């Protein structure tokens, strides 16, 4: 170890330089401070998660109070909240199917409950649903451009996420009742949620249209174009998904027999 001031060799336990009298401890403390300042700041992921949760709660509360107005105000700055809402929507719909199948298996087989494929009934449909939602947002973005609206993909995502809060709330209730084995009540909330989901999907273009011009594409034709495009895409995806699910469920039937 050497003195940082004059370069004189020092012992490990030296507190002062024997040649120039400089404080060795002060020099080391200064060097440590510089090194600490050079390190990148550590992220507090727990605090970030809490902040994101609080922001989503306010976002959801506003959407429940006035869904359409909240969707009109939503912009790209709220894309994280919109993404969380759509992720919940994409997961809760197939999760209800899984719980319904599980409850049906319990009712049919009693204690000898067969293994209901979670991946087939939840994970795969979840991924397909995410793909469907991503394409749906892209189609609405394109139609919005024809309506002469200055809009981005992320702002459409935020608007759609705001409208999706109502069906997400209904799906949460539906899944909760299914977990409690209250199948009739859970099924009722599920179909109410599906109706809200269809309404939210239709209302998205009207929310986008509020920022358009009179010379742009009429929103009525925009709804028709969106429905036709998504119907074609839905048929293609559903045919692929159903074929795959039937094959894997066939394996389950063989196992039961």
Short mmCIF file of N, CA, C and O in Angstrom, two decimals, residues 149-227:
data_model
loop_
_atom_site.label_atom_id
_atom_site.label_comp_id
_atom_site.label_asym_id
_atom_site.label_seq_id
_atom_site.Cartn_x
_atom_site.Cartn_y
_atom_site.Cartn_z
N UNK A 149 -57.35 9.78 -37.55
CA UNK A 149 -57.07 10.00 -36.13
C UNK A 149 -55.57 9.86 -35.90
O UNK A 149 -54.96 8.88 -36.36
N UNK A 150 -54.98 10.82 -35.22
CA UNK A 150 -53.57 10.75 -34.85
C UNK A 150 -53.45 9.86 -33.62
O UNK A 150 -53.75 10.26 -32.50
N UNK A 151 -53.02 8.61 -33.84
CA UNK A 151 -53.03 7.64 -32.77
C UNK A 151 -51.89 6.66 -32.97
O UNK A 151 -51.40 6.48 -34.09
N UNK A 152 -51.45 6.04 -31.88
CA UNK A 152 -50.37 5.06 -31.94
C UNK A 152 -50.87 3.72 -31.41
O UNK A 152 -51.95 3.63 -30.81
N UNK A 153 -50.07 2.69 -31.63
CA UNK A 153 -50.45 1.35 -31.16
C UNK A 153 -50.61 1.34 -29.65
O UNK A 153 -51.56 0.74 -29.11
N UNK A 154 -49.70 2.00 -28.93
CA UNK A 154 -49.75 1.99 -27.47
C UNK A 154 -50.95 2.75 -26.92
O UNK A 154 -51.52 2.37 -25.90
N UNK A 155 -51.36 3.81 -27.61
CA UNK A 155 -52.54 4.53 -27.13
C UNK A 155 -53.81 3.72 -27.37
O UNK A 155 -54.73 3.74 -26.55
N UNK A 156 -53.87 2.98 -28.48
CA UNK A 156 -55.01 2.08 -28.71
C UNK A 156 -55.03 1.00 -27.65
O UNK A 156 -56.09 0.64 -27.12
N UNK A 157 -53.85 0.46 -27.31
CA UNK A 157 -53.76 -0.55 -26.26
C UNK A 157 -54.28 -0.02 -24.93
O UNK A 157 -55.02 -0.71 -24.22
N UNK A 158 -53.91 1.22 -24.60
CA UNK A 158 -54.37 1.82 -23.33
C UNK A 158 -55.88 2.02 -23.33
O UNK A 158 -56.55 1.75 -22.33
N UNK A 159 -56.44 2.47 -24.45
CA UNK A 159 -57.89 2.67 -24.55
C UNK A 159 -58.63 1.34 -24.42
O UNK A 159 -59.64 1.24 -23.71
N UNK A 160 -58.12 0.33 -25.09
CA UNK A 160 -58.77 -0.97 -25.04
C UNK A 160 -58.66 -1.58 -23.64
O UNK A 160 -59.60 -2.20 -23.13
N UNK A 161 -57.51 -1.40 -23.01
CA UNK A 161 -57.34 -1.88 -21.65
C UNK A 161 -58.31 -1.23 -20.68
O UNK A 161 -58.83 -1.88 -19.77
N UNK A 162 -58.56 0.06 -20.87
CA UNK A 162 -59.53 0.76 -20.03
C UNK A 162 -60.93 0.18 -20.19
O UNK A 162 -61.64 -0.06 -19.21
N UNK A 163 -61.32 -0.09 -21.44
CA UNK A 163 -62.64 -0.68 -21.69
C UNK A 163 -62.72 -2.12 -21.20
O UNK A 163 -63.81 -2.63 -20.92
N UNK A 164 -61.57 -2.80 -21.10
CA UNK A 164 -61.55 -4.21 -20.69
C UNK A 164 -61.70 -4.39 -19.18
O UNK A 164 -61.89 -5.52 -18.72
N UNK A 165 -61.63 -3.30 -18.41
CA UNK A 165 -61.71 -3.42 -16.96
C UNK A 165 -63.03 -4.04 -16.52
O UNK A 165 -63.07 -4.89 -15.61
N UNK A 166 -64.13 -3.65 -17.15
CA UNK A 166 -65.43 -4.21 -16.77
C UNK A 166 -65.51 -5.72 -17.00
O UNK A 166 -65.87 -6.46 -16.08
N UNK A 167 -65.19 -6.23 -18.20
CA UNK A 167 -65.20 -7.69 -18.35
C UNK A 167 -64.18 -8.40 -17.46
O UNK A 167 -64.44 -9.51 -17.00
N UNK A 168 -63.06 -7.77 -17.18
CA UNK A 168 -62.07 -8.38 -16.28
C UNK A 168 -62.66 -8.52 -14.87
O UNK A 168 -62.50 -9.56 -14.21
N UNK A 169 -63.38 -7.49 -14.42
CA UNK A 169 -64.02 -7.56 -13.11
C UNK A 169 -65.04 -8.68 -13.05
O UNK A 169 -65.12 -9.43 -12.07
N UNK A 170 -65.85 -8.81 -14.12
CA UNK A 170 -66.82 -9.89 -14.18
C UNK A 170 -66.17 -11.26 -14.19
O UNK A 170 -66.64 -12.20 -13.54
N UNK A 171 -65.04 -11.38 -14.91
CA UNK A 171 -64.32 -12.66 -14.96
C UNK A 171 -63.70 -13.01 -13.61
O UNK A 171 -63.65 -14.19 -13.24
N UNK A 172 -63.22 -12.01 -12.90
CA UNK A 172 -62.70 -12.27 -11.55
C UNK A 172 -63.79 -12.84 -10.66
O UNK A 172 -63.56 -13.81 -9.91
N UNK A 173 -64.99 -12.25 -10.74
CA UNK A 173 -66.11 -12.76 -9.95
C UNK A 173 -66.48 -14.17 -10.40
O UNK A 173 -66.73 -15.05 -9.57
N UNK A 174 -66.51 -14.41 -11.71
CA UNK A 174 -66.87 -15.73 -12.24
C UNK A 174 -65.89 -16.80 -11.75
O UNK A 174 -66.30 -17.89 -11.31
N UNK A 175 -64.60 -16.51 -11.82
CA UNK A 175 -63.60 -17.48 -11.37
C UNK A 175 -63.65 -17.70 -9.86
O UNK A 175 -63.43 -18.83 -9.38
N UNK A 176 -63.94 -16.65 -9.12
CA UNK A 176 -64.05 -16.80 -7.67
C UNK A 176 -65.19 -17.74 -7.31
O UNK A 176 -65.03 -18.64 -6.46
N UNK A 177 -66.35 -17.56 -7.95
CA UNK A 177 -67.48 -18.42 -7.66
C UNK A 177 -67.21 -19.86 -8.10
O UNK A 177 -67.65 -20.81 -7.44
N UNK A 178 -66.46 -20.04 -9.19
CA UNK A 178 -66.12 -21.40 -9.61
C UNK A 178 -65.17 -22.06 -8.62
O UNK A 178 -65.26 -23.26 -8.35
N UNK A 179 -64.26 -21.28 -8.05
CA UNK A 179 -63.36 -21.83 -7.03
C UNK A 179 -64.14 -22.26 -5.79
O UNK A 179 -63.74 -23.20 -5.09
N UNK A 180 -65.26 -21.57 -5.52
CA UNK A 180 -66.12 -21.91 -4.38
C UNK A 180 -67.15 -22.97 -4.75
O UNK A 180 -68.04 -23.26 -3.94
N UNK A 181 -67.01 -23.53 -5.98
CA UNK A 181 -67.93 -24.56 -6.48
C UNK A 181 -69.36 -24.05 -6.63
O UNK A 181 -70.31 -24.84 -6.61
N UNK A 182 -69.54 -22.74 -6.79
CA UNK A 182 -70.86 -22.16 -7.07
C UNK A 182 -70.97 -22.00 -8.58
O UNK A 182 -70.86 -20.91 -9.14
N UNK A 183 -71.17 -23.14 -9.25
CA UNK A 183 -71.06 -23.19 -10.71
C UNK A 183 -72.09 -22.34 -11.43
O UNK A 183 -71.79 -21.69 -12.43
N UNK A 184 -73.32 -22.35 -10.95
CA UNK A 184 -74.39 -21.61 -11.63
C UNK A 184 -74.12 -20.10 -11.59
O UNK A 184 -74.22 -19.42 -12.61
N UNK A 185 -73.76 -19.61 -10.42
CA UNK A 185 -73.47 -18.17 -10.29
C UNK A 185 -72.22 -17.81 -11.10
O UNK A 185 -72.19 -16.77 -11.77
N UNK A 186 -71.21 -18.67 -11.04
CA UNK A 186 -69.99 -18.41 -11.81
C UNK A 186 -70.25 -18.38 -13.30
O UNK A 186 -69.72 -17.51 -14.01
N UNK A 187 -71.06 -19.31 -13.79
CA UNK A 187 -71.40 -19.33 -15.22
C UNK A 187 -72.17 -18.08 -15.63
O UNK A 187 -71.95 -17.52 -16.71
N UNK A 188 -73.07 -17.62 -14.76
CA UNK A 188 -73.83 -16.39 -15.04
C UNK A 188 -72.88 -15.21 -15.21
O UNK A 188 -72.97 -14.45 -16.19
N UNK A 189 -71.95 -15.05 -14.28
CA UNK A 189 -70.99 -13.94 -14.38
C UNK A 189 -70.09 -14.08 -15.60
O UNK A 189 -69.68 -13.08 -16.20
N UNK A 190 -69.79 -15.32 -15.97
CA UNK A 190 -68.95 -15.53 -17.14
C UNK A 190 -69.63 -15.02 -18.41
O UNK A 190 -69.02 -14.31 -19.22
N UNK A 191 -70.90 -15.36 -18.59
CA UNK A 191 -71.60 -14.92 -19.80
C UNK A 191 -71.85 -13.42 -19.79
O UNK A 191 -71.84 -12.77 -20.84
N UNK A 192 -72.06 -12.85 -18.61
CA UNK A 192 -72.15 -11.38 -18.51
C UNK A 192 -70.83 -10.75 -18.94
O UNK A 192 -70.80 -9.74 -19.66
N UNK A 193 -69.73 -11.36 -18.51
CA UNK A 193 -68.40 -10.84 -18.87
C UNK A 193 -68.16 -10.93 -20.37
O UNK A 193 -67.56 -10.03 -20.97
N UNK A 194 -68.60 -12.02 -21.00
CA UNK A 194 -68.44 -12.16 -22.44
C UNK A 194 -69.22 -11.07 -23.17
O UNK A 194 -68.73 -10.47 -24.15
N UNK A 195 -70.44 -10.78 -22.69
CA UNK A 195 -71.24 -9.70 -23.30
C UNK A 195 -70.53 -8.35 -23.13
O UNK A 195 -70.50 -7.53 -24.07
N UNK A 196 -69.95 -8.11 -21.96
CA UNK A 196 -69.20 -6.87 -21.73
C UNK A 196 -67.95 -6.81 -22.61
O UNK A 196 -67.57 -5.73 -23.08
N UNK A 197 -67.32 -7.95 -22.81
CA UNK A 197 -66.12 -8.02 -23.65
C UNK A 197 -66.46 -7.65 -25.09
O UNK A 197 -65.74 -6.89 -25.74
N UNK A 198 -67.56 -8.18 -25.61
CA UNK A 198 -67.98 -7.86 -26.98
C UNK A 198 -68.33 -6.38 -27.09
O UNK A 198 -67.97 -5.71 -28.06
N UNK A 199 -69.02 -5.86 -26.07
CA UNK A 199 -69.37 -4.43 -26.07
C UNK A 199 -68.13 -3.55 -26.04
O UNK A 199 -68.04 -2.55 -26.76
N UNK A 200 -67.15 -3.93 -25.21
CA UNK A 200 -65.91 -3.16 -25.11
C UNK A 200 -65.17 -3.16 -26.44
O UNK A 200 -64.61 -2.13 -26.86
N UNK A 201 -65.15 -4.31 -27.12
CA UNK A 201 -64.46 -4.40 -28.41
C UNK A 201 -65.11 -3.51 -29.45
O UNK A 201 -64.42 -2.90 -30.28
N UNK A 202 -66.44 -3.43 -29.42
CA UNK A 202 -67.16 -2.56 -30.36
C UNK A 202 -66.96 -1.10 -30.02
O UNK A 202 -66.81 -0.25 -30.90
N UNK A 203 -66.94 -0.79 -28.71
CA UNK A 203 -66.83 0.61 -28.28
C UNK A 203 -65.45 1.19 -28.53
O UNK A 203 -65.30 2.42 -28.54
N UNK A 204 -64.45 0.34 -28.76
CA UNK A 204 -63.08 0.84 -28.94
C UNK A 204 -62.99 1.83 -30.10
O UNK A 204 -62.37 2.88 -29.98
N UNK A 205 -63.57 1.48 -31.24
CA UNK A 205 -63.50 2.38 -32.40
C UNK A 205 -64.20 3.70 -32.14
O UNK A 205 -63.75 4.74 -32.62
N UNK A 206 -65.29 3.68 -31.39
CA UNK A 206 -65.98 4.93 -31.06
C UNK A 206 -65.12 5.80 -30.15
O UNK A 206 -65.14 7.02 -30.24
N UNK A 207 -64.35 5.14 -29.27
CA UNK A 207 -63.42 5.88 -28.43
C UNK A 207 -62.32 6.50 -29.26
O UNK A 207 -61.92 7.65 -29.05
N UNK A 208 -61.81 5.74 -30.23
CA UNK A 208 -60.78 6.26 -31.13
C UNK A 208 -61.34 7.38 -32.01
O UNK A 208 -60.68 8.39 -32.25
N UNK A 209 -62.55 7.21 -32.48
CA UNK A 209 -63.18 8.15 -33.42
C UNK A 209 -63.34 9.54 -32.82
O UNK A 209 -63.40 10.54 -33.55
N UNK A 210 -63.39 9.64 -31.49
CA UNK A 210 -63.60 10.95 -30.85
C UNK A 210 -62.48 11.92 -31.16
O UNK A 210 -62.64 13.13 -31.03
N UNK A 211 -61.34 11.42 -31.64
CA UNK A 211 -60.23 12.31 -31.99
C UNK A 211 -60.04 12.45 -33.48
O UNK A 211 -59.02 12.98 -33.93
N UNK A 212 -61.01 11.98 -34.26
CA UNK A 212 -60.88 12.04 -35.72
C UNK A 212 -61.44 13.30 -36.33
O UNK A 212 -61.86 14.23 -35.64
N UNK A 213 -61.47 13.34 -37.67
CA UNK A 213 -61.99 14.48 -38.41
C UNK A 213 -63.22 14.05 -39.20
O UNK A 213 -63.47 12.87 -39.42
N UNK A 214 -63.98 15.02 -39.64
CA UNK A 214 -65.21 14.74 -40.40
C UNK A 214 -64.90 14.10 -41.75
O UNK A 214 -65.76 13.44 -42.34
N UNK A 215 -63.70 14.30 -42.28
CA UNK A 215 -63.35 13.79 -43.61
C UNK A 215 -62.86 12.34 -43.56
O UNK A 215 -62.64 11.73 -44.61
N UNK A 216 -62.66 11.81 -42.38
CA UNK A 216 -62.15 10.45 -42.26
C UNK A 216 -63.24 9.41 -42.49
O UNK A 216 -64.42 9.72 -42.73
N UNK A 217 -62.83 8.14 -42.44
CA UNK A 217 -63.75 7.03 -42.62
C UNK A 217 -64.82 7.05 -41.54
O UNK A 217 -64.54 7.28 -40.37
N UNK A 218 -66.07 6.82 -41.94
CA UNK A 218 -67.17 6.80 -40.98
C UNK A 218 -66.99 5.61 -40.03
O UNK A 218 -66.61 4.50 -40.45
N UNK A 219 -67.26 5.83 -38.75
CA UNK A 219 -67.03 4.81 -37.75
C UNK A 219 -67.87 3.56 -37.99
O UNK A 219 -67.48 2.44 -37.66
N UNK A 220 -69.06 3.73 -38.61
CA UNK A 220 -69.92 2.57 -38.89
C UNK A 220 -69.20 1.60 -39.83
O UNK A 220 -69.18 0.38 -39.59
N UNK A 221 -68.60 2.14 -40.89
CA UNK A 221 -67.85 1.28 -41.82
C UNK A 221 -66.58 0.74 -41.16
O UNK A 221 -66.12 -0.36 -41.48
N UNK A 222 -66.04 1.52 -40.25
CA UNK A 222 -64.88 1.06 -39.52
C UNK A 222 -65.19 -0.18 -38.68
O UNK A 222 -64.40 -1.13 -38.62
N UNK A 223 -66.35 -0.18 -38.03
CA UNK A 223 -66.77 -1.33 -37.24
C UNK A 223 -66.95 -2.55 -38.13
O UNK A 223 -66.54 -3.67 -37.78
N UNK A 224 -67.56 -2.36 -39.31
CA UNK A 224 -67.77 -3.47 -40.24
C UNK A 224 -66.43 -4.05 -40.69
O UNK A 224 -66.22 -5.27 -40.69
N UNK A 225 -65.50 -3.18 -41.06
CA UNK A 225 -64.19 -3.64 -41.52
C UNK A 225 -63.45 -4.40 -40.41
O UNK A 225 -62.84 -5.44 -40.67
N UNK A 226 -63.53 -3.88 -39.20
CA UNK A 226 -62.86 -4.54 -38.08
C UNK A 226 -63.44 -5.92 -37.82
O UNK A 226 -62.71 -6.91 -37.62
N UNK A 227 -64.77 -6.01 -37.83
CA UNK A 227 -65.42 -7.29 -37.56
C UNK A 227 -65.10 -8.33 -38.63
O UNK A 227 -64.87 -9.51 -38.32
#
